[in-house]
Amino acid sequence: MDIPRIFTITESAHRIHNPFTPEKLATLGAALRLEPGTSVLDLGSGSGEMLCTWARDHAISGTGIDKSQLFTEQARLRAEELGVVDHVEFIHGDAAGYVADEKVGVAACVGATWIGGGVAGTINLLGKSLRTGGIILIGEPYWLKLPPTEDVAKACDAGAASDFLTLPRLLASFGGLACDVVEMVLADQDSWDRYEAAKWLTMRRWLDANPDDGFAPEVRARLSSEPERYAAFTREYLGWGVFALMAR
Ligand code: SAH
């Protein structure tokens, strides 16, 4: 079981697989006013940066599940590096349908809401692991400005313009799912650049090291086209944020 290889090539050097900087992740951790000992479940935990740094900075305990073997290994290494191996656990597996044995104080899915079949399904899934009064974290894109055509939406890597809402509509939609929005931290263009532009150097180095790999033509095509595509579309049209929710 694993994710498509293109991600483990382009994001192999990322610690955060989202348009968030370490500073924004720290801002989010502080904003949630985490009590020491809070248990955090993270579906699609990637390379574990959120759980590992929050274990270090806020003494939370955490469980992460991720479908990528590479990212899960990187998460375990990061836990060792930060001295939090006794507080965080990383499971390599499919998080679809995953429910924790013991209820948690924070249940998160940050940039992987397809795991629950969309935002509503993911809130429902996370809710099954959440103790009463706990916080759900959803990381999700939104439109900074509505794409004028479906082609523009697709150029932003959306399946369709209808895949995402504007920020006011996204916030309102959480209310429609019987949730209060109690906090949020948003990406900005600089933090998007950290996510997207970091892929370019990784791709270039991978190409230099693997010129004869069967995947090289695809990576080469991406590296040639991505900077312009990103600047013209994603960077202009797409926002992203992590939203903290509590059941009403
Ligand atoms: N939350 C992490 C990773 C976000 S990227 C961060 O912010 O850094 C999306 C992640 O979802 C990737 O790590 C990918 O491997 C993982 N993923 C995709 N489908 C999954 C599934 N069905 N179950 C578990 N993880 C999945």
PDB file of C-alpha atoms and ligand atoms in Angstrom:
ATOM      1  CA  MET A   1       0.000   0.000   0.000  1.00  0.00           C
ATOM      2  CA  ASP A   2       1.346   3.394  -0.906  1.00  0.00           C
ATOM      3  CA  ILE A   3       0.556   6.735  -2.509  1.00  0.00           C
ATOM      4  CA  PRO A   4       1.440   7.565  -6.155  1.00  0.00           C
ATOM      5  CA  ARG A   5       5.195   7.773  -6.655  1.00  0.00           C
ATOM      6  CA  ILE A   6       5.161  11.353  -7.940  1.00  0.00           C
ATOM      7  CA  PHE A   7       4.415  12.606  -4.399  1.00  0.00           C
ATOM      8  CA  THR A   8       7.221  10.652  -2.781  1.00  0.00           C
ATOM      9  CA  ILE A   9       9.589  12.127  -5.382  1.00  0.00           C
ATOM     10  CA  THR A  10       8.436  15.762  -5.330  1.00  0.00           C
ATOM     11  CA  GLU A  11       7.816  15.937  -1.554  1.00  0.00           C
ATOM     12  CA  SER A  12      10.634  13.695  -0.298  1.00  0.00           C
ATOM     13  CA  ALA A  13      12.414  16.675   1.281  1.00  0.00           C
ATOM     14  CA  HIS A  14       9.283  18.266   2.772  1.00  0.00           C
ATOM     15  CA  ARG A  15       8.631  18.104   6.489  1.00  0.00           C
ATOM     16  CA  ILE A  16       5.243  19.751   6.047  1.00  0.00           C
ATOM     17  CA  HIS A  17       3.269  18.514   3.045  1.00  0.00           C
ATOM     18  CA  ASN A  18       1.023  21.526   2.929  1.00  0.00           C
ATOM     19  CA  PRO A  19       1.282  25.293   2.305  1.00  0.00           C
ATOM     20  CA  PHE A  20       2.199  25.868   5.948  1.00  0.00           C
ATOM     21  CA  THR A  21       5.552  26.974   7.357  1.00  0.00           C
ATOM     22  CA  PRO A  22       6.958  25.699  10.663  1.00  0.00           C
ATOM     23  CA  GLU A  23       5.950  29.084  12.110  1.00  0.00           C
ATOM     24  CA  LYS A  24       2.333  28.657  11.044  1.00  0.00           C
ATOM     25  CA  LEU A  25       2.242  25.143  12.470  1.00  0.00           C
ATOM     26  CA  ALA A  26       3.566  26.545  15.743  1.00  0.00           C
ATOM     27  CA  THR A  27       0.988  29.364  15.621  1.00  0.00           C
ATOM     28  CA  LEU A  28      -1.756  26.782  15.219  1.00  0.00           C
ATOM     29  CA  GLY A  29      -0.454  24.717  18.140  1.00  0.00           C
ATOM     30  CA  ALA A  30      -0.393  27.820  20.350  1.00  0.00           C
ATOM     31  CA  ALA A  31      -3.811  28.976  19.132  1.00  0.00           C
ATOM     32  CA  LEU A  32      -5.398  25.704  20.251  1.00  0.00           C
ATOM     33  CA  ARG A  33      -4.177  26.261  23.855  1.00  0.00           C
ATOM     34  CA  LEU A  34      -3.249  22.576  24.111  1.00  0.00           C
ATOM     35  CA  GLU A  35      -3.044  21.190  27.633  1.00  0.00           C
ATOM     36  CA  PRO A  36      -0.076  18.891  28.353  1.00  0.00           C
ATOM     37  CA  GLY A  37      -1.112  15.283  27.898  1.00  0.00           C
ATOM     38  CA  THR A  38      -3.795  16.061  25.302  1.00  0.00           C
ATOM     39  CA  SER A  39      -4.120  13.139  22.890  1.00  0.00           C
ATOM     40  CA  VAL A  40      -4.101  14.018  19.190  1.00  0.00           C
ATOM     41  CA  LEU A  41      -5.152  11.771  16.310  1.00  0.00           C
ATOM     42  CA  ASP A  42      -3.864  12.758  12.861  1.00  0.00           C
ATOM     43  CA  LEU A  43      -5.276  11.066   9.749  1.00  0.00           C
ATOM     44  CA  GLY A  44      -2.863  11.559   6.844  1.00  0.00           C
ATOM     45  CA  SER A  45      -0.037  12.549   9.170  1.00  0.00           C
ATOM     46  CA  GLY A  46       2.583  12.774   6.412  1.00  0.00           C
ATOM     47  CA  SER A  47       6.095  13.154   7.801  1.00  0.00           C
ATOM     48  CA  GLY A  48       4.742  13.767  11.287  1.00  0.00           C
ATOM     49  CA  GLU A  49       5.836  17.359  11.773  1.00  0.00           C
ATOM     50  CA  MET A  50       2.638  18.472  13.493  1.00  0.00           C
ATOM     51  CA  LEU A  51       2.557  15.670  16.072  1.00  0.00           C
ATOM     52  CA  CYS A  52       6.324  15.690  16.691  1.00  0.00           C
ATOM     53  CA  THR A  53       6.665  19.449  17.207  1.00  0.00           C
ATOM     54  CA  TRP A  54       3.498  19.675  19.307  1.00  0.00           C
ATOM     55  CA  ALA A  55       4.746  16.769  21.438  1.00  0.00           C
ATOM     56  CA  ARG A  56       7.971  18.717  21.968  1.00  0.00           C
ATOM     57  CA  ASP A  57       6.350  22.136  22.492  1.00  0.00           C
ATOM     58  CA  HIS A  58       3.058  21.249  24.230  1.00  0.00           C
ATOM     59  CA  ALA A  59       3.672  17.763  25.646  1.00  0.00           C
ATOM     60  CA  ILE A  60       0.771  16.274  23.682  1.00  0.00           C
ATOM     61  CA  SER A  61       0.665  12.579  22.855  1.00  0.00           C
ATOM     62  CA  GLY A  62      -0.208  11.580  19.331  1.00  0.00           C
ATOM     63  CA  THR A  63      -1.054   8.894  16.835  1.00  0.00           C
ATOM     64  CA  GLY A  64      -0.623   9.453  13.111  1.00  0.00           C
ATOM     65  CA  ILE A  65      -1.760   7.226  10.264  1.00  0.00           C
ATOM     66  CA  ASP A  66      -0.409   7.660   6.766  1.00  0.00           C
ATOM     67  CA  LYS A  67      -0.551   5.677   3.565  1.00  0.00           C
ATOM     68  CA  SER A  68       2.990   6.622   2.486  1.00  0.00           C
ATOM     69  CA  GLN A  69       5.713   4.251   3.663  1.00  0.00           C
ATOM     70  CA  LEU A  70       8.384   6.906   3.089  1.00  0.00           C
ATOM     71  CA  PHE A  71       6.568   9.688   4.945  1.00  0.00           C
ATOM     72  CA  THR A  72       5.768   7.349   7.845  1.00  0.00           C
ATOM     73  CA  GLU A  73       9.444   6.376   8.136  1.00  0.00           C
ATOM     74  CA  GLN A  74      10.399  10.053   8.034  1.00  0.00           C
ATOM     75  CA  ALA A  75       7.871  10.757  10.791  1.00  0.00           C
ATOM     76  CA  ARG A  76       9.426   8.076  13.011  1.00  0.00           C
ATOM     77  CA  LEU A  77      12.897   9.505  12.382  1.00  0.00           C
ATOM     78  CA  ARG A  78      11.648  13.002  13.201  1.00  0.00           C
ATOM     79  CA  ALA A  79      10.212  11.715  16.498  1.00  0.00           C
ATOM     80  CA  GLU A  80      13.639  10.320  17.363  1.00  0.00           C
ATOM     81  CA  GLU A  81      15.326  13.560  16.342  1.00  0.00           C
ATOM     82  CA  LEU A  82      13.013  15.636  18.546  1.00  0.00           C
ATOM     83  CA  GLY A  83      13.170  13.173  21.454  1.00  0.00           C
ATOM     84  CA  VAL A  84       9.438  12.412  21.475  1.00  0.00           C
ATOM     85  CA  VAL A  85       9.351   8.710  20.524  1.00  0.00           C
ATOM     86  CA  ASP A  86       7.613   7.845  23.782  1.00  0.00           C
ATOM     87  CA  HIS A  87       4.796  10.286  23.010  1.00  0.00           C
ATOM     88  CA  VAL A  88       3.984   9.777  19.337  1.00  0.00           C
ATOM     89  CA  GLU A  89       3.258   6.722  17.241  1.00  0.00           C
ATOM     90  CA  PHE A  90       3.133   6.550  13.466  1.00  0.00           C
ATOM     91  CA  ILE A  91       1.174   3.815  11.735  1.00  0.00           C
ATOM     92  CA  HIS A  92       1.638   3.041   8.060  1.00  0.00           C
ATOM     93  CA  GLY A  93      -1.832   2.359   6.725  1.00  0.00           C
ATOM     94  CA  ASP A  94      -5.017   3.556   5.097  1.00  0.00           C
ATOM     95  CA  ALA A  95      -6.755   6.028   7.398  1.00  0.00           C
ATOM     96  CA  ALA A  96     -10.136   5.649   5.659  1.00  0.00           C
ATOM     97  CA  GLY A  97     -12.546   4.486   8.343  1.00  0.00           C
ATOM     98  CA  TYR A  98      -9.911   4.674  11.105  1.00  0.00           C
ATOM     99  CA  VAL A  99     -11.405   5.171  14.568  1.00  0.00           C
ATOM    100  CA  ALA A 100      -9.197   5.428  17.675  1.00  0.00           C
ATOM    101  CA  ASP A 101      -9.587   2.849  20.457  1.00  0.00           C
ATOM    102  CA  GLU A 102      -9.567   5.604  23.061  1.00  0.00           C
ATOM    103  CA  LYS A 103     -11.234   8.949  22.436  1.00  0.00           C
ATOM    104  CA  VAL A 104      -8.884  11.865  21.779  1.00  0.00           C
ATOM    105  CA  GLY A 105      -8.907  15.556  22.630  1.00  0.00           C
ATOM    106  CA  VAL A 106      -7.945  16.669  19.113  1.00  0.00           C
ATOM    107  CA  ALA A 107      -8.787  14.768  15.921  1.00  0.00           C
ATOM    108  CA  ALA A 108      -7.133  16.131  12.785  1.00  0.00           C
ATOM    109  CA  CYS A 109      -7.081  15.672   9.055  1.00  0.00           C
ATOM    110  CA  VAL A 110      -4.858  18.339   7.576  1.00  0.00           C
ATOM    111  CA  GLY A 111      -4.840  18.422   3.796  1.00  0.00           C
ATOM    112  CA  ALA A 112      -6.216  14.948   3.161  1.00  0.00           C
ATOM    113  CA  THR A 113     -10.009  15.192   3.455  1.00  0.00           C
ATOM    114  CA  TRP A 114     -10.498  12.697   0.634  1.00  0.00           C
ATOM    115  CA  ILE A 115      -9.761  10.149   3.393  1.00  0.00           C
ATOM    116  CA  GLY A 116     -13.324  10.644   4.641  1.00  0.00           C
ATOM    117  CA  GLY A 117     -14.812  11.306   1.204  1.00  0.00           C
ATOM    118  CA  GLY A 118     -14.717  15.096   1.587  1.00  0.00           C
ATOM    119  CA  VAL A 119     -14.973  17.644   4.381  1.00  0.00           C
ATOM    120  CA  ALA A 120     -18.355  16.496   5.723  1.00  0.00           C
ATOM    121  CA  GLY A 121     -17.416  12.805   5.704  1.00  0.00           C
ATOM    122  CA  THR A 122     -14.062  13.550   7.333  1.00  0.00           C
ATOM    123  CA  ILE A 123     -15.651  15.592  10.119  1.00  0.00           C
ATOM    124  CA  ASN A 124     -18.013  12.685  10.699  1.00  0.00           C
ATOM    125  CA  LEU A 125     -15.140  10.172  10.753  1.00  0.00           C
ATOM    126  CA  LEU A 126     -12.980  12.283  13.089  1.00  0.00           C
ATOM    127  CA  GLY A 127     -15.982  12.808  15.361  1.00  0.00           C
ATOM    128  CA  LYS A 128     -16.072   9.056  16.063  1.00  0.00           C
ATOM    129  CA  SER A 129     -12.649   9.309  17.750  1.00  0.00           C
ATOM    130  CA  LEU A 130     -13.315  12.561  19.597  1.00  0.00           C
ATOM    131  CA  ARG A 131     -14.149  12.975  23.258  1.00  0.00           C
ATOM    132  CA  THR A 132     -17.013  15.310  24.180  1.00  0.00           C
ATOM    133  CA  GLY A 133     -15.780  18.882  23.970  1.00  0.00           C
ATOM    134  CA  GLY A 134     -12.793  17.927  21.797  1.00  0.00           C
ATOM    135  CA  ILE A 135     -11.510  19.822  18.780  1.00  0.00           C
ATOM    136  CA  ILE A 136     -11.555  18.733  15.155  1.00  0.00           C
ATOM    137  CA  LEU A 137      -8.905  20.139  12.817  1.00  0.00           C
ATOM    138  CA  ILE A 138      -9.571  20.285   9.105  1.00  0.00           C
ATOM    139  CA  GLY A 139      -6.940  21.514   6.651  1.00  0.00           C
ATOM    140  CA  GLU A 140      -8.588  22.431   3.380  1.00  0.00           C
ATOM    141  CA  PRO A 141      -8.174  24.664   0.307  1.00  0.00           C
ATOM    142  CA  TYR A 142     -10.598  27.455  -0.536  1.00  0.00           C
ATOM    143  CA  TRP A 143     -10.891  29.901  -3.420  1.00  0.00           C
ATOM    144  CA  LEU A 144      -9.239  33.269  -2.822  1.00  0.00           C
ATOM    145  CA  LYS A 145     -11.159  34.361  -5.890  1.00  0.00           C
ATOM    146  CA  LEU A 146     -13.514  32.200  -7.882  1.00  0.00           C
ATOM    147  CA  PRO A 147     -11.899  30.729 -11.000  1.00  0.00           C
ATOM    148  CA  PRO A 148     -13.499  32.340 -14.065  1.00  0.00           C
ATOM    149  CA  THR A 149     -13.546  29.048 -15.997  1.00  0.00           C
ATOM    150  CA  GLU A 150     -13.325  25.334 -15.301  1.00  0.00           C
ATOM    151  CA  ASP A 151      -9.960  25.315 -17.095  1.00  0.00           C
ATOM    152  CA  VAL A 152      -8.608  27.750 -14.527  1.00  0.00           C
ATOM    153  CA  ALA A 153      -9.937  25.547 -11.713  1.00  0.00           C
ATOM    154  CA  LYS A 154      -8.205  22.511 -13.237  1.00  0.00           C
ATOM    155  CA  ALA A 155      -4.982  24.490 -13.640  1.00  0.00           C
ATOM    156  CA  CYS A 156      -5.143  25.011  -9.864  1.00  0.00           C
ATOM    157  CA  ASP A 157      -5.129  21.193  -9.539  1.00  0.00           C
ATOM    158  CA  ALA A 158      -8.803  21.209  -8.536  1.00  0.00           C
ATOM    159  CA  GLY A 159     -10.991  18.573 -10.165  1.00  0.00           C
ATOM    160  CA  ALA A 160     -13.632  21.259 -10.722  1.00  0.00           C
ATOM    161  CA  ALA A 161     -14.456  24.758  -9.481  1.00  0.00           C
ATOM    162  CA  SER A 162     -17.149  23.177  -7.309  1.00  0.00           C
ATOM    163  CA  ASP A 163     -14.513  21.179  -5.365  1.00  0.00           C
ATOM    164  CA  PHE A 164     -13.794  24.180  -3.150  1.00  0.00           C
ATOM    165  CA  LEU A 165     -15.686  27.102  -1.628  1.00  0.00           C
ATOM    166  CA  THR A 166     -14.673  30.680  -0.906  1.00  0.00           C
ATOM    167  CA  LEU A 167     -13.450  31.285   2.643  1.00  0.00           C
ATOM    168  CA  PRO A 168     -16.741  32.802   3.913  1.00  0.00           C
ATOM    169  CA  ARG A 169     -18.707  29.948   2.368  1.00  0.00           C
ATOM    170  CA  LEU A 170     -16.333  27.313   3.736  1.00  0.00           C
ATOM    171  CA  LEU A 171     -16.647  28.809   7.221  1.00  0.00           C
ATOM    172  CA  ALA A 172     -20.422  28.917   6.872  1.00  0.00           C
ATOM    173  CA  SER A 173     -20.464  25.303   5.667  1.00  0.00           C
ATOM    174  CA  PHE A 174     -18.987  24.133   8.981  1.00  0.00           C
ATOM    175  CA  GLY A 175     -22.018  25.656  10.692  1.00  0.00           C
ATOM    176  CA  GLY A 176     -24.190  23.616   8.348  1.00  0.00           C
ATOM    177  CA  LEU A 177     -22.393  20.538   9.697  1.00  0.00           C
ATOM    178  CA  ALA A 178     -23.329  21.489  13.282  1.00  0.00           C
ATOM    179  CA  CYS A 179     -19.839  22.733  14.119  1.00  0.00           C
ATOM    180  CA  ASP A 180     -18.606  26.008  15.594  1.00  0.00           C
ATOM    181  CA  VAL A 181     -15.437  27.343  14.007  1.00  0.00           C
ATOM    182  CA  VAL A 182     -13.332  28.184  17.072  1.00  0.00           C
ATOM    183  CA  GLU A 183      -9.967  29.014  15.475  1.00  0.00           C
ATOM    184  CA  MET A 184      -8.203  29.147  12.140  1.00  0.00           C
ATOM    185  CA  VAL A 185      -4.717  29.696  10.764  1.00  0.00           C
ATOM    186  CA  LEU A 186      -4.430  30.471   7.063  1.00  0.00           C
ATOM    187  CA  ALA A 187      -1.686  29.955   4.509  1.00  0.00           C
ATOM    188  CA  ASP A 188      -0.434  32.947   2.544  1.00  0.00           C
ATOM    189  CA  GLN A 189       1.516  33.302  -0.673  1.00  0.00           C
ATOM    190  CA  ASP A 190       4.864  32.981   1.114  1.00  0.00           C
ATOM    191  CA  SER A 191       3.836  29.759   2.827  1.00  0.00           C
ATOM    192  CA  TRP A 192       2.437  28.452  -0.471  1.00  0.00           C
ATOM    193  CA  ASP A 193       5.844  29.158  -2.007  1.00  0.00           C
ATOM    194  CA  ARG A 194       7.521  27.071   0.706  1.00  0.00           C
ATOM    195  CA  TYR A 195       5.296  24.144  -0.227  1.00  0.00           C
ATOM    196  CA  GLU A 196       5.362  24.456  -4.009  1.00  0.00           C
ATOM    197  CA  ALA A 197       8.744  26.001  -4.796  1.00  0.00           C
ATOM    198  CA  ALA A 198      10.495  23.517  -2.494  1.00  0.00           C
ATOM    199  CA  LYS A 199       9.315  20.776  -4.865  1.00  0.00           C
ATOM    200  CA  TRP A 200      11.274  22.313  -7.727  1.00  0.00           C
ATOM    201  CA  LEU A 201      14.701  21.923  -6.147  1.00  0.00           C
ATOM    202  CA  THR A 202      13.777  18.428  -4.998  1.00  0.00           C
ATOM    203  CA  MET A 203      12.713  17.533  -8.555  1.00  0.00           C
ATOM    204  CA  ARG A 204      15.873  19.003 -10.063  1.00  0.00           C
ATOM    205  CA  ARG A 205      18.113  17.098  -7.655  1.00  0.00           C
ATOM    206  CA  TRP A 206      16.151  13.898  -8.214  1.00  0.00           C
ATOM    207  CA  LEU A 207      16.541  14.305 -11.996  1.00  0.00           C
ATOM    208  CA  ASP A 208      20.271  14.872 -11.669  1.00  0.00           C
ATOM    209  CA  ALA A 209      20.583  11.729  -9.528  1.00  0.00           C
ATOM    210  CA  ASN A 210      18.169   9.551 -11.558  1.00  0.00           C
ATOM    211  CA  PRO A 211      18.525  10.522 -15.241  1.00  0.00           C
ATOM    212  CA  ASP A 212      17.665   7.016 -16.509  1.00  0.00           C
ATOM    213  CA  ASP A 213      14.688   6.344 -14.245  1.00  0.00           C
ATOM    214  CA  GLY A 214      11.494   5.552 -16.164  1.00  0.00           C
ATOM    215  CA  PHE A 215       9.808   8.355 -14.266  1.00  0.00           C
ATOM    216  CA  ALA A 216      12.370  10.971 -15.325  1.00  0.00           C
ATOM    217  CA  PRO A 217      10.422  12.286 -18.368  1.00  0.00           C
ATOM    218  CA  GLU A 218       7.381  12.984 -16.201  1.00  0.00           C
ATOM    219  CA  VAL A 219       9.427  14.705 -13.523  1.00  0.00           C
ATOM    220  CA  ARG A 220      11.290  16.707 -16.178  1.00  0.00           C
ATOM    221  CA  ALA A 221       7.999  17.843 -17.744  1.00  0.00           C
ATOM    222  CA  ARG A 222       6.715  18.911 -14.348  1.00  0.00           C
ATOM    223  CA  LEU A 223       9.824  20.819 -13.407  1.00  0.00           C
ATOM    224  CA  SER A 224       9.685  22.662 -16.737  1.00  0.00           C
ATOM    225  CA  SER A 225       6.051  23.680 -16.379  1.00  0.00           C
ATOM    226  CA  GLU A 226       5.352  23.939 -12.652  1.00  0.00           C
ATOM    227  CA  PRO A 227       6.816  27.352 -11.775  1.00  0.00           C
ATOM    228  CA  GLU A 228       4.735  29.171 -14.397  1.00  0.00           C
ATOM    229  CA  ARG A 229       1.582  27.129 -13.709  1.00  0.00           C
ATOM    230  CA  TYR A 230       1.876  27.699  -9.995  1.00  0.00           C
ATOM    231  CA  ALA A 231       2.466  31.447 -10.305  1.00  0.00           C
ATOM    232  CA  ALA A 232      -0.392  31.916 -12.777  1.00  0.00           C
ATOM    233  CA  PHE A 233      -2.987  29.770 -11.027  1.00  0.00           C
ATOM    234  CA  THR A 234      -2.543  28.172  -7.599  1.00  0.00           C
ATOM    235  CA  ARG A 235      -0.724  31.160  -6.135  1.00  0.00           C
ATOM    236  CA  GLU A 236      -3.383  33.576  -7.396  1.00  0.00           C
ATOM    237  CA  TYR A 237      -6.589  31.639  -6.882  1.00  0.00           C
ATOM    238  CA  LEU A 238      -6.166  29.132  -4.098  1.00  0.00           C
ATOM    239  CA  GLY A 239      -6.096  29.713  -0.382  1.00  0.00           C
ATOM    240  CA  TRP A 240      -5.590  27.089   2.271  1.00  0.00           C
ATOM    241  CA  GLY A 241      -6.132  26.947   5.981  1.00  0.00           C
ATOM    242  CA  VAL A 242      -6.545  24.803   9.042  1.00  0.00           C
ATOM    243  CA  PHE A 243      -9.905  25.228  10.756  1.00  0.00           C
ATOM    244  CA  ALA A 244     -10.548  24.239  14.369  1.00  0.00           C
ATOM    245  CA  LEU A 245     -14.092  23.040  14.999  1.00  0.00           C
ATOM    246  CA  MET A 246     -16.171  22.045  17.996  1.00  0.00           C
ATOM    247  CA  ALA A 247     -19.522  20.298  17.851  1.00  0.00           C
ATOM    248  CA  ARG A 248     -22.414  22.641  18.614  1.00  0.00           C
TER     249      ARG A 248
HETATM  250  N1  SAH B   1      -1.014  16.271   7.206  1.00  0.00           N
HETATM  251  C1  SAH B   1       0.315  16.130   6.638  1.00  0.00           C
HETATM  252  C2  SAH B   1       0.309  15.525   5.234  1.00  0.00           C
HETATM  253  C3  SAH B   1      -0.604  16.176   4.245  1.00  0.00           C
HETATM  254  S1  SAH B   1      -0.364  15.591   2.566  1.00  0.00           S
HETATM  255  C4  SAH B   1       1.009  17.464   6.616  1.00  0.00           C
HETATM  256  O1  SAH B   1       0.340  18.490   6.774  1.00  0.00           O
HETATM  257  O2  SAH B   1       2.242  17.513   6.425  1.00  0.00           O
HETATM  258  C5  SAH B   1      -1.566  14.293   2.469  1.00  0.00           C
HETATM  259  C6  SAH B   1      -1.103  13.036   3.172  1.00  0.00           C
HETATM  260  O3  SAH B   1      -2.151  12.088   3.124  1.00  0.00           O
HETATM  261  C7  SAH B   1       0.112  12.359   2.555  1.00  0.00           C
HETATM  262  O4  SAH B   1       1.081  12.163   3.547  1.00  0.00           O
HETATM  263  C8  SAH B   1      -0.421  11.024   2.027  1.00  0.00           C
HETATM  264  O5  SAH B   1       0.527   9.993   2.119  1.00  0.00           O
HETATM  265  C9  SAH B   1      -1.585  10.805   2.963  1.00  0.00           C
HETATM  266  N2  SAH B   1      -2.663   9.944   2.479  1.00  0.00           N
HETATM  267  C10 SAH B   1      -3.273   9.958   1.272  1.00  0.00           C
HETATM  268  N3  SAH B   1      -4.279   9.066   1.241  1.00  0.00           N
HETATM  269  C11 SAH B   1      -4.303   8.474   2.483  1.00  0.00           C
HETATM  270  C12 SAH B   1      -5.105   7.465   3.084  1.00  0.00           C
HETATM  271  N4  SAH B   1      -6.108   6.880   2.422  1.00  0.00           N
HETATM  272  N5  SAH B   1      -4.836   7.105   4.355  1.00  0.00           N
HETATM  273  C13 SAH B   1      -3.821   7.684   5.050  1.00  0.00           C
HETATM  274  N6  SAH B   1      -3.031   8.642   4.521  1.00  0.00           N
HETATM  275  C14 SAH B   1      -3.271   9.029   3.260  1.00  0.00           C
END
